[in-house]
Amino acid sequence: MAPDNQPTAAIAKKVRAFRPSDAPDIAKILSDSAEAAQWPAESYAKLAGSPGGILLVCEAEGRPVGLLAARRADDEAEILNIAVRRDFRRKGVASALLLAALSEFHRSATARVFLELRESNLPALTLYNRHGFLPSGRRKAYYHFPTEDAVCMVRKLTDSSG
């Protein structure tokens, strides 16, 4: 088994673009992922079809076991959501999704990638730190149920100084 921060080759090969037929599986993953942003199911298909929208899924056993939602505008991108099916956590799925998104951002000359997460979400904080994201700020009482600060993070991909 690969270390927690590294996807196995088999998992990395199974990251692909969202398909509308993935929506029910994504809804189930999110319903069991209280730490992830809870969007209406139709929001994912809308994001996938929008300019700059990126929606990746990681597939195992013939079904999605994880998802990453992001958007890109000009030379910046934002990771909006990552969620992994409970029985596939700590097996490299989130890393595989994140690495695939970062690769796509790099190919599109994205300079910086931003994200935010609940300060109590230590597994996500560890994941992002391992992949080169650095703290860039804090948003007080940003999350609700429960009220909690957001930790803002950034990763620089290219030198935009010219």
Short mmCIF file of C-alpha atoms in Angstrom, two decimals:
data_model
loop_
_atom_site.label_atom_id
_atom_site.label_comp_id
_atom_site.label_asym_id
_atom_site.label_seq_id
_atom_site.Cartn_x
_atom_site.Cartn_y
_atom_site.Cartn_z
CA MET A 1 0.00 0.00 0.00
CA ALA A 2 1.24 3.50 -0.79
CA PRO A 3 1.78 5.96 2.08
CA ASP A 4 -1.32 7.97 2.99
CA ASN A 5 -0.15 10.98 1.02
CA GLN A 6 0.62 9.09 -2.20
CA PRO A 7 -1.92 7.43 -4.46
CA THR A 8 -1.24 3.95 -5.73
CA ALA A 9 -0.71 3.70 -9.48
CA ALA A 10 -4.08 1.97 -9.81
CA ILE A 11 -5.90 4.80 -8.02
CA ALA A 12 -4.05 7.54 -9.91
CA LYS A 13 -5.05 5.97 -13.24
CA LYS A 14 -8.72 6.06 -12.30
CA VAL A 15 -9.12 9.84 -12.00
CA ARG A 16 -11.37 11.11 -14.77
CA ALA A 17 -13.79 13.87 -15.63
CA PHE A 18 -17.27 13.85 -14.10
CA ARG A 19 -20.11 12.21 -16.03
CA PRO A 20 -23.77 13.05 -15.34
CA SER A 21 -24.33 9.40 -14.37
CA ASP A 22 -21.92 9.99 -11.44
CA ALA A 23 -24.37 12.33 -9.67
CA PRO A 24 -26.05 9.72 -7.42
CA ASP A 25 -22.70 8.35 -6.22
CA ILE A 26 -21.39 11.86 -5.59
CA ALA A 27 -24.50 12.68 -3.57
CA LYS A 28 -23.89 9.60 -1.39
CA ILE A 29 -20.23 10.48 -0.88
CA LEU A 30 -21.15 14.00 0.17
CA SER A 31 -23.94 12.88 2.50
CA ASP A 32 -21.32 10.88 4.42
CA SER A 33 -18.74 13.71 4.39
CA ALA A 34 -19.88 16.31 6.90
CA GLU A 35 -16.56 18.14 6.58
CA ALA A 36 -17.09 18.73 2.84
CA ALA A 37 -19.14 21.57 1.40
CA GLN A 38 -22.73 20.40 1.00
CA TRP A 39 -23.96 21.57 -2.39
CA PRO A 40 -27.15 20.55 -4.17
CA ALA A 41 -26.47 17.60 -6.51
CA GLU A 42 -27.30 19.63 -9.62
CA SER A 43 -24.55 22.11 -8.77
CA TYR A 44 -21.88 19.59 -9.73
CA ALA A 45 -23.14 19.03 -13.27
CA LYS A 46 -23.51 22.79 -13.65
CA LEU A 47 -19.91 23.36 -12.49
CA ALA A 48 -18.59 20.62 -14.81
CA GLY A 49 -20.27 22.31 -17.79
CA SER A 50 -19.25 25.85 -16.94
CA PRO A 51 -16.26 27.71 -18.40
CA GLY A 52 -13.31 27.11 -16.07
CA GLY A 53 -15.23 24.52 -14.07
CA ILE A 54 -13.40 21.33 -13.18
CA LEU A 55 -15.03 18.29 -11.65
CA LEU A 56 -12.93 15.16 -11.30
CA VAL A 57 -13.89 11.81 -9.87
CA CYS A 58 -11.74 8.92 -8.74
CA GLU A 59 -13.23 5.58 -9.64
CA ALA A 60 -12.80 2.21 -7.92
CA GLU A 61 -14.88 -0.92 -8.19
CA GLY A 62 -16.57 0.69 -11.20
CA ARG A 63 -18.03 3.61 -9.21
CA PRO A 64 -16.88 7.04 -8.03
CA VAL A 65 -15.23 6.92 -4.60
CA GLY A 66 -14.03 10.51 -4.50
CA LEU A 67 -14.52 13.89 -6.13
CA LEU A 68 -12.76 17.19 -6.52
CA ALA A 69 -14.53 20.36 -7.59
CA ALA A 70 -12.58 23.42 -8.70
CA ARG A 71 -12.78 26.43 -10.94
CA ARG A 72 -10.20 28.33 -12.91
CA ALA A 73 -10.29 31.96 -14.03
CA ASP A 74 -7.43 33.66 -15.83
CA ASP A 75 -4.24 32.52 -14.08
CA GLU A 76 -5.83 31.55 -10.76
CA ALA A 77 -7.76 28.52 -9.56
CA GLU A 78 -9.70 27.56 -6.48
CA ILE A 79 -10.28 24.11 -5.03
CA LEU A 80 -13.93 24.23 -4.00
CA ASN A 81 -14.53 20.77 -2.58
CA ILE A 82 -12.90 17.38 -2.07
CA ALA A 83 -14.73 14.40 -0.62
CA VAL A 84 -13.86 10.72 -0.45
CA ARG A 85 -16.08 7.76 0.35
CA ARG A 86 -15.45 6.76 3.97
CA ASP A 87 -14.13 3.26 3.18
CA PHE A 88 -11.61 4.70 0.69
CA ARG A 89 -10.14 7.38 2.94
CA ARG A 90 -6.40 7.34 3.69
CA LYS A 91 -5.74 5.26 0.57
CA GLY A 92 -4.47 8.06 -1.67
CA VAL A 93 -7.77 9.00 -3.36
CA ALA A 94 -7.70 12.66 -2.25
CA SER A 95 -4.04 12.93 -3.26
CA ALA A 96 -4.76 11.41 -6.68
CA LEU A 97 -7.57 13.89 -7.24
CA LEU A 98 -5.49 16.83 -6.04
CA LEU A 99 -2.48 15.85 -8.16
CA ALA A 100 -4.69 15.48 -11.24
CA ALA A 101 -6.19 18.93 -10.66
CA LEU A 102 -2.77 20.50 -10.07
CA SER A 103 -1.51 18.92 -13.28
CA GLU A 104 -4.46 20.36 -15.19
CA PHE A 105 -3.88 23.78 -13.62
CA HIS A 106 -0.19 23.64 -14.51
CA ARG A 107 -0.99 22.80 -18.17
CA SER A 108 -3.31 25.80 -18.33
CA ALA A 109 -0.60 28.18 -16.98
CA THR A 110 -2.36 28.73 -13.66
CA ALA A 111 -0.10 30.74 -11.38
CA ARG A 112 -1.79 30.18 -8.01
CA VAL A 113 -4.31 27.78 -6.50
CA PHE A 114 -6.38 28.83 -3.50
CA LEU A 115 -8.57 26.92 -1.08
CA GLU A 116 -10.11 27.19 2.35
CA LEU A 117 -11.01 24.60 4.93
CA ARG A 118 -12.38 24.29 8.43
CA GLU A 119 -9.63 24.83 10.98
CA SER A 120 -10.62 21.53 12.66
CA ASN A 121 -10.23 19.49 9.46
CA LEU A 122 -6.77 18.19 10.31
CA PRO A 123 -6.70 15.40 7.68
CA ALA A 124 -7.34 17.97 4.93
CA LEU A 125 -4.82 20.39 6.40
CA THR A 126 -2.22 17.62 6.40
CA LEU A 127 -3.07 16.69 2.81
CA TYR A 128 -2.72 20.25 1.56
CA ASN A 129 0.51 20.83 3.47
CA ARG A 130 1.98 17.66 1.93
CA HIS A 131 1.14 18.99 -1.52
CA GLY A 132 2.79 22.36 -1.07
CA PHE A 133 -0.10 24.57 0.07
CA LEU A 134 0.81 27.25 2.59
CA PRO A 135 -1.45 29.16 5.00
CA SER A 136 -2.34 32.58 3.62
CA GLY A 137 -4.96 33.87 6.02
CA ARG A 138 -8.00 33.14 8.12
CA ARG A 139 -11.70 33.96 7.82
CA LYS A 140 -13.29 34.37 11.24
CA ALA A 141 -16.55 32.47 11.81
CA TYR A 142 -16.74 31.61 8.09
CA TYR A 143 -18.37 28.21 8.58
CA HIS A 144 -21.62 27.48 10.39
CA PHE A 145 -23.06 24.39 12.10
CA PRO A 146 -20.77 24.62 13.98
CA THR A 147 -19.38 28.11 13.67
CA GLU A 148 -15.72 27.84 12.85
CA ASP A 149 -12.90 29.79 11.25
CA ALA A 150 -11.68 28.98 7.76
CA VAL A 151 -7.98 28.52 7.13
CA CYS A 152 -7.07 30.00 3.74
CA MET A 153 -4.23 28.36 1.81
CA VAL A 154 -2.41 28.97 -1.44
CA ARG A 155 0.01 27.09 -3.65
CA LYS A 156 2.09 28.89 -6.25
CA LEU A 157 2.44 26.92 -9.50
CA THR A 158 4.25 29.30 -11.82
CA ASP A 159 6.34 32.40 -11.47
CA SER A 160 4.06 35.21 -12.61
CA SER A 161 6.76 37.88 -12.20
CA GLY A 162 7.50 37.61 -15.88
#
